[in-house]
Tab-separated table of C-alpha atoms in Angstrom:
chain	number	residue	atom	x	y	z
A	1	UNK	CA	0.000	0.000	0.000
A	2	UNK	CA	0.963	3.796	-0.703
A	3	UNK	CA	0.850	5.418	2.652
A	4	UNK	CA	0.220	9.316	2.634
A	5	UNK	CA	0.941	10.671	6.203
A	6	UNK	CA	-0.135	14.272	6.781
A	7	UNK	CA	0.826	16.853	4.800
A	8	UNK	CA	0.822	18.820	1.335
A	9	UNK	CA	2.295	16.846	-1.563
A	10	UNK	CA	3.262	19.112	-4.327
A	11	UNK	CA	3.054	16.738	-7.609
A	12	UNK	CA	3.511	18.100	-11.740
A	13	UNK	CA	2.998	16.091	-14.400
A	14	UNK	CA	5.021	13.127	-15.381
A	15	UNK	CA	7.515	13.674	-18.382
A	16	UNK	CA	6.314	10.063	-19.612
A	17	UNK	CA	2.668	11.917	-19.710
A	18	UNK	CA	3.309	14.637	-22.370
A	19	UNK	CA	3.268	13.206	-25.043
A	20	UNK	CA	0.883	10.085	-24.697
A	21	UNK	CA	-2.208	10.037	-27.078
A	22	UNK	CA	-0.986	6.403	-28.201
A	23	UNK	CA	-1.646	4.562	-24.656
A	24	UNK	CA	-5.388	5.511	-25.151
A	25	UNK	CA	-8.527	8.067	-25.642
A	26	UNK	CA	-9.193	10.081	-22.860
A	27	UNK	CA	-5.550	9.415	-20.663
A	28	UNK	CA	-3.652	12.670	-22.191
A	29	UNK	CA	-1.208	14.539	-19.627
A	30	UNK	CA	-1.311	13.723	-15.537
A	31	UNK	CA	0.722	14.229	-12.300
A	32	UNK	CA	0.011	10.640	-10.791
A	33	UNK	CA	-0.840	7.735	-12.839
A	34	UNK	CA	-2.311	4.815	-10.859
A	35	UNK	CA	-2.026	1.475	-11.729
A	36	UNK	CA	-3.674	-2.132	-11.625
A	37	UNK	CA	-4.369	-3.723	-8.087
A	38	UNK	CA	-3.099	-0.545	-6.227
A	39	UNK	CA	-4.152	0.396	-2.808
A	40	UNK	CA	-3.828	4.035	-1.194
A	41	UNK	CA	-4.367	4.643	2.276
A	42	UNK	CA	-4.874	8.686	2.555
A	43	UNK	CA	-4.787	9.728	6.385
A	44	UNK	CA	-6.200	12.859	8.059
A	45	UNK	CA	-4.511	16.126	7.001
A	46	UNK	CA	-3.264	14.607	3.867
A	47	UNK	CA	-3.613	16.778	0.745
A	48	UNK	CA	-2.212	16.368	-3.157
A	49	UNK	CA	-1.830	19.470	-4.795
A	50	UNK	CA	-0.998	20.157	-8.438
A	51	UNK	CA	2.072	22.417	-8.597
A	52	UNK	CA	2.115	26.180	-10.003
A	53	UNK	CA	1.949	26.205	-13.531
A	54	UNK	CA	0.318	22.370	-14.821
A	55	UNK	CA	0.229	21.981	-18.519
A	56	UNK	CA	-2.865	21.806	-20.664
A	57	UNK	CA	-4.888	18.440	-20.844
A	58	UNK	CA	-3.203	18.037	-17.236
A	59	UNK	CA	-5.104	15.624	-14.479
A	60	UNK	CA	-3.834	15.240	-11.018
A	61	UNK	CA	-5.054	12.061	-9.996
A	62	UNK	CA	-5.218	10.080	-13.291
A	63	UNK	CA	-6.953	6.180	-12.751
A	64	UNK	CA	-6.904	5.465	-16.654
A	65	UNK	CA	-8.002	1.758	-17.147
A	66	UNK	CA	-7.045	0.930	-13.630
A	67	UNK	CA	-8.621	-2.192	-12.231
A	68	UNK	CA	-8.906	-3.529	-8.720
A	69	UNK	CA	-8.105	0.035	-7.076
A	70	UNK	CA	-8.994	0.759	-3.391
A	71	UNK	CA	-8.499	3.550	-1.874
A	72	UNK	CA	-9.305	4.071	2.157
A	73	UNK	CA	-9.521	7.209	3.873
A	74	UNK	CA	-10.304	10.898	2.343
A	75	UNK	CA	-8.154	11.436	-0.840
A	76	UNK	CA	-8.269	15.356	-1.153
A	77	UNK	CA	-7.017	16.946	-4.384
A	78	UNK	CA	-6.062	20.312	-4.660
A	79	UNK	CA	-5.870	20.739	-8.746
A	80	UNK	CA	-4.522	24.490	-8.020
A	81	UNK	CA	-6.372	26.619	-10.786
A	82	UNK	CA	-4.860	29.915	-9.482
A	83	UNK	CA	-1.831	29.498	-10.381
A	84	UNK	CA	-2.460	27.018	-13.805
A	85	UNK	CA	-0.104	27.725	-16.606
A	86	UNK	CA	-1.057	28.925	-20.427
A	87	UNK	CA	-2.090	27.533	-22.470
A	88	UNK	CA	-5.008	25.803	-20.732
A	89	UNK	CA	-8.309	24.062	-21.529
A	90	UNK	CA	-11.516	22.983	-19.752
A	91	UNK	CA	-9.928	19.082	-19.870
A	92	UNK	CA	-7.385	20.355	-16.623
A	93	UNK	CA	-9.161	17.515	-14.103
A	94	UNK	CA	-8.983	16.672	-10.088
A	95	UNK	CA	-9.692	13.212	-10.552
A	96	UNK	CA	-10.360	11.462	-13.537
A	97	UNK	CA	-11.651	7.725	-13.826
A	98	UNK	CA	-11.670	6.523	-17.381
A	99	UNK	CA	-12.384	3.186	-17.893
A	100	UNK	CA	-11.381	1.635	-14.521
A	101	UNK	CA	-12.832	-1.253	-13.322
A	102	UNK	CA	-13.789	-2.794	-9.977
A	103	UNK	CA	-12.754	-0.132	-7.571
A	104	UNK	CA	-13.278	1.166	-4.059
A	105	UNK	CA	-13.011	5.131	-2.628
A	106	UNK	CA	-13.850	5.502	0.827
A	107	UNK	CA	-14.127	9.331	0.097
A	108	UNK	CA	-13.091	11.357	-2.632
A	109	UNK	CA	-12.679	15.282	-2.274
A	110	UNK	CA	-11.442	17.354	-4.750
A	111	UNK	CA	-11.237	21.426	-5.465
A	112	UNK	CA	-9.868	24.044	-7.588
A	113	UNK	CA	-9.989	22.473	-11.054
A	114	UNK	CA	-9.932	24.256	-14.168
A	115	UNK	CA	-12.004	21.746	-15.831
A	116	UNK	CA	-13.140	18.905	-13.499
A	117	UNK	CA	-13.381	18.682	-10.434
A	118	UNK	CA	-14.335	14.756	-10.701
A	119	UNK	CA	-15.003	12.781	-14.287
A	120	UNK	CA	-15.984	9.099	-14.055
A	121	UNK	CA	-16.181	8.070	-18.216
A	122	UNK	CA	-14.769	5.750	-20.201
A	123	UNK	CA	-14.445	4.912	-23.971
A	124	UNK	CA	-17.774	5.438	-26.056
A	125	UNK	CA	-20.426	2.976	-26.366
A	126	UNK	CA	-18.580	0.561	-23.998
A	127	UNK	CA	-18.768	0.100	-19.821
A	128	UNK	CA	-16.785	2.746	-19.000
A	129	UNK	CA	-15.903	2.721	-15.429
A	130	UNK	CA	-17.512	0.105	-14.114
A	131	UNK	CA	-18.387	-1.768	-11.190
A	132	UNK	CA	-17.227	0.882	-8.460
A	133	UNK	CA	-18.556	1.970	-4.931
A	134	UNK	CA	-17.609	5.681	-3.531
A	135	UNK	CA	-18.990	6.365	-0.019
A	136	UNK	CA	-18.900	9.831	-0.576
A	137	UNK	CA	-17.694	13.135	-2.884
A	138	UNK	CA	-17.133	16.395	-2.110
A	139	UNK	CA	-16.232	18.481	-5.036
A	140	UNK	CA	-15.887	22.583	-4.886
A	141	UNK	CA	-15.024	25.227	-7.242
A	142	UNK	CA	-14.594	24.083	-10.954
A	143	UNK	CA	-14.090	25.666	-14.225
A	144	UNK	CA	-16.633	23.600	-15.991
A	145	UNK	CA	-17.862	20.861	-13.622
A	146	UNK	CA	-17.834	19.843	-10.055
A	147	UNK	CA	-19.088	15.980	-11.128
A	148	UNK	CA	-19.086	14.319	-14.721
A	149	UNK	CA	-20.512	10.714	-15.451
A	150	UNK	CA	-19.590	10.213	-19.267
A	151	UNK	CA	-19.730	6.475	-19.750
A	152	UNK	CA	-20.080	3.472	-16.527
A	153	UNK	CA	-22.162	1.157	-16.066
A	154	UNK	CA	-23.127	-0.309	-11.782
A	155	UNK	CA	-21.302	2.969	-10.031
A	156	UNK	CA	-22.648	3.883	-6.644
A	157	UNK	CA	-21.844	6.723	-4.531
A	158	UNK	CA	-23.032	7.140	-0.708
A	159	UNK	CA	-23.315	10.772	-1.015
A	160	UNK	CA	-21.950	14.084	-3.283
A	161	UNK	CA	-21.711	17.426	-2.116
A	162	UNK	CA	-20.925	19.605	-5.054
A	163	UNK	CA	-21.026	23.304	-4.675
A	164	UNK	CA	-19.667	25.172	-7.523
A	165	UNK	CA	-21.221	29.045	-6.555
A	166	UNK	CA	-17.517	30.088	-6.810
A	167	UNK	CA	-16.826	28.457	-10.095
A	168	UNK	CA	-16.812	29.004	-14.065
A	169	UNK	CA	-14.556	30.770	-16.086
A	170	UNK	CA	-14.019	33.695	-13.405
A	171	UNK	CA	-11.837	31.246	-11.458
A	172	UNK	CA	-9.104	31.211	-14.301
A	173	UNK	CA	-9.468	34.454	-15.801
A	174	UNK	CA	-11.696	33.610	-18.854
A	175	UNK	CA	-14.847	34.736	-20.633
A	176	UNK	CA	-18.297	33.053	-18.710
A	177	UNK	CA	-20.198	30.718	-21.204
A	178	UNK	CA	-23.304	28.524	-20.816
A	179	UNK	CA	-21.058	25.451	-20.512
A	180	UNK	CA	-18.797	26.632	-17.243
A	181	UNK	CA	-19.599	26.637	-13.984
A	182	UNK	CA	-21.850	23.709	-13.539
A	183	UNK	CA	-22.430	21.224	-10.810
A	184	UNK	CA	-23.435	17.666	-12.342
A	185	UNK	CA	-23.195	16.460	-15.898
A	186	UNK	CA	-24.610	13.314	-17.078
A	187	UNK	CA	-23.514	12.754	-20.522
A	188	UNK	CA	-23.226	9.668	-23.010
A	189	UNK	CA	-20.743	11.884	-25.212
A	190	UNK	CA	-20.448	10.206	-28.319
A	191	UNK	CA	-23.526	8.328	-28.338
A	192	UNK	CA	-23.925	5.598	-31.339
A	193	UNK	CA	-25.682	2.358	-29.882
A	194	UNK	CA	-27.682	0.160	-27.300
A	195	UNK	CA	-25.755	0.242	-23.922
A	196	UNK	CA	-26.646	0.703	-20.044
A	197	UNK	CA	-25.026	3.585	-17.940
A	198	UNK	CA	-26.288	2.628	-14.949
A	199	UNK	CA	-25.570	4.227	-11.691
A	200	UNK	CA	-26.497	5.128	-7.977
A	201	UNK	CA	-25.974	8.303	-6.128
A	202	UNK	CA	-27.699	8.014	-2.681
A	203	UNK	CA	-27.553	11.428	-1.573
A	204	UNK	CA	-27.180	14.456	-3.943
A	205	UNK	CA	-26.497	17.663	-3.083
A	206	UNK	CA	-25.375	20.518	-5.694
A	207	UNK	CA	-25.314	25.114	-4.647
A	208	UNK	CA	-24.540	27.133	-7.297
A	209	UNK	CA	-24.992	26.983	-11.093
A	210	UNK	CA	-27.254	24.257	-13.019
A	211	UNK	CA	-26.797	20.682	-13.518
């Protein structure tokens, strides 16, 4: 297990990241990359933060066709949008789940993103990220949104607090659209066939701009 005492960890993105559209849709640049089978233990007090300055396309916390993941305790992400570099885009994640499999968050909390906060997707017209349990999200202050579901299939969350009256385009220094500031998105993105997003939240709260 990866054991994060308390503290601020300071991560940027991984070299091997920059320039790898090859390895699969959706995976672009990130800071941490987590693997098969891997287990993270996040205690109180214990906070990743994405350094001054990330690159466009850049995700923190990157679980790209991960399977078997647990993760106990809080994970808080700090994605850092004040201090972003140029050029940047609305793709900038917390969190990002694409096409992971079979996985376990005690609690997932994640802030300051200048795209999303927290995307659960996957490749089109397929499962997604699938067969998952969350006991609870807490997601403040994004660009675009605080919460996406793309693509997944059996997902269920305890609870998700998502409050997003301090978000949109202000947060970064751009132009307000319709598409910034939001709360929850539910969105089959490229949809082309017959499949089942199914999923669970128990407890949904959203403040701020629309879902």
């Amino acid at each position: 297990p990866l054991h994060f005492s308390p503290g601020t960890y300071i991560v940027g993105p991984d070299p091997a990241s920059e320039n790898s559209g090859g390895i699969g849709p959706g995976l672009f640049a990130w800071c941490i990359l987590v693997p098969d089978n891997a287990v993270m233990i996040f205690d109180e007090g214990s906070v990743i933060k994405g350094a001054d300055g990330l690159t466009s396309w850049c995700r923190v916390m990157q679980f790209g066709n991960a399977d078997n993941v647990k993760v106990f305790g809080e994970m808080i992400v700090d994605a850092n949008v004040a201090n972003i570099g140029t050029p940047n885009n609305e793709h900038m994640h917390g969190v990002m789940l694409y096409d992971t499999t079979n996985f376990h968050f005690d609690a997932i909390k994640s802030i300051n993103a200048r795209g999303d906060n927290i995307y659960i997707g996957g490749t089109d017209n397929t499962r997604g990220s699938s067969d998952g349990y969350i006991g609870r999200i807490v997601a403040e202050t994004a660009g675009r949104k605080n919460l996406v579901w793309q693509t997944f299939d059996n997902i269920s969350i305890g609870s998700a607090s998502l409050n997003n009256e301090n978000g949109g385009a202000a947060i970064y220094g751009g132009s307000p659209d319709a598409t910034d500031g939001n709360c929850f998105d539910l969105e089959p993105d490229a949809f082309s066939g017959a499949v089942s997003n199914r999923g669970t939240i128990n407890y949904l709260y959203t403040k701020g701009a629309g879902n």
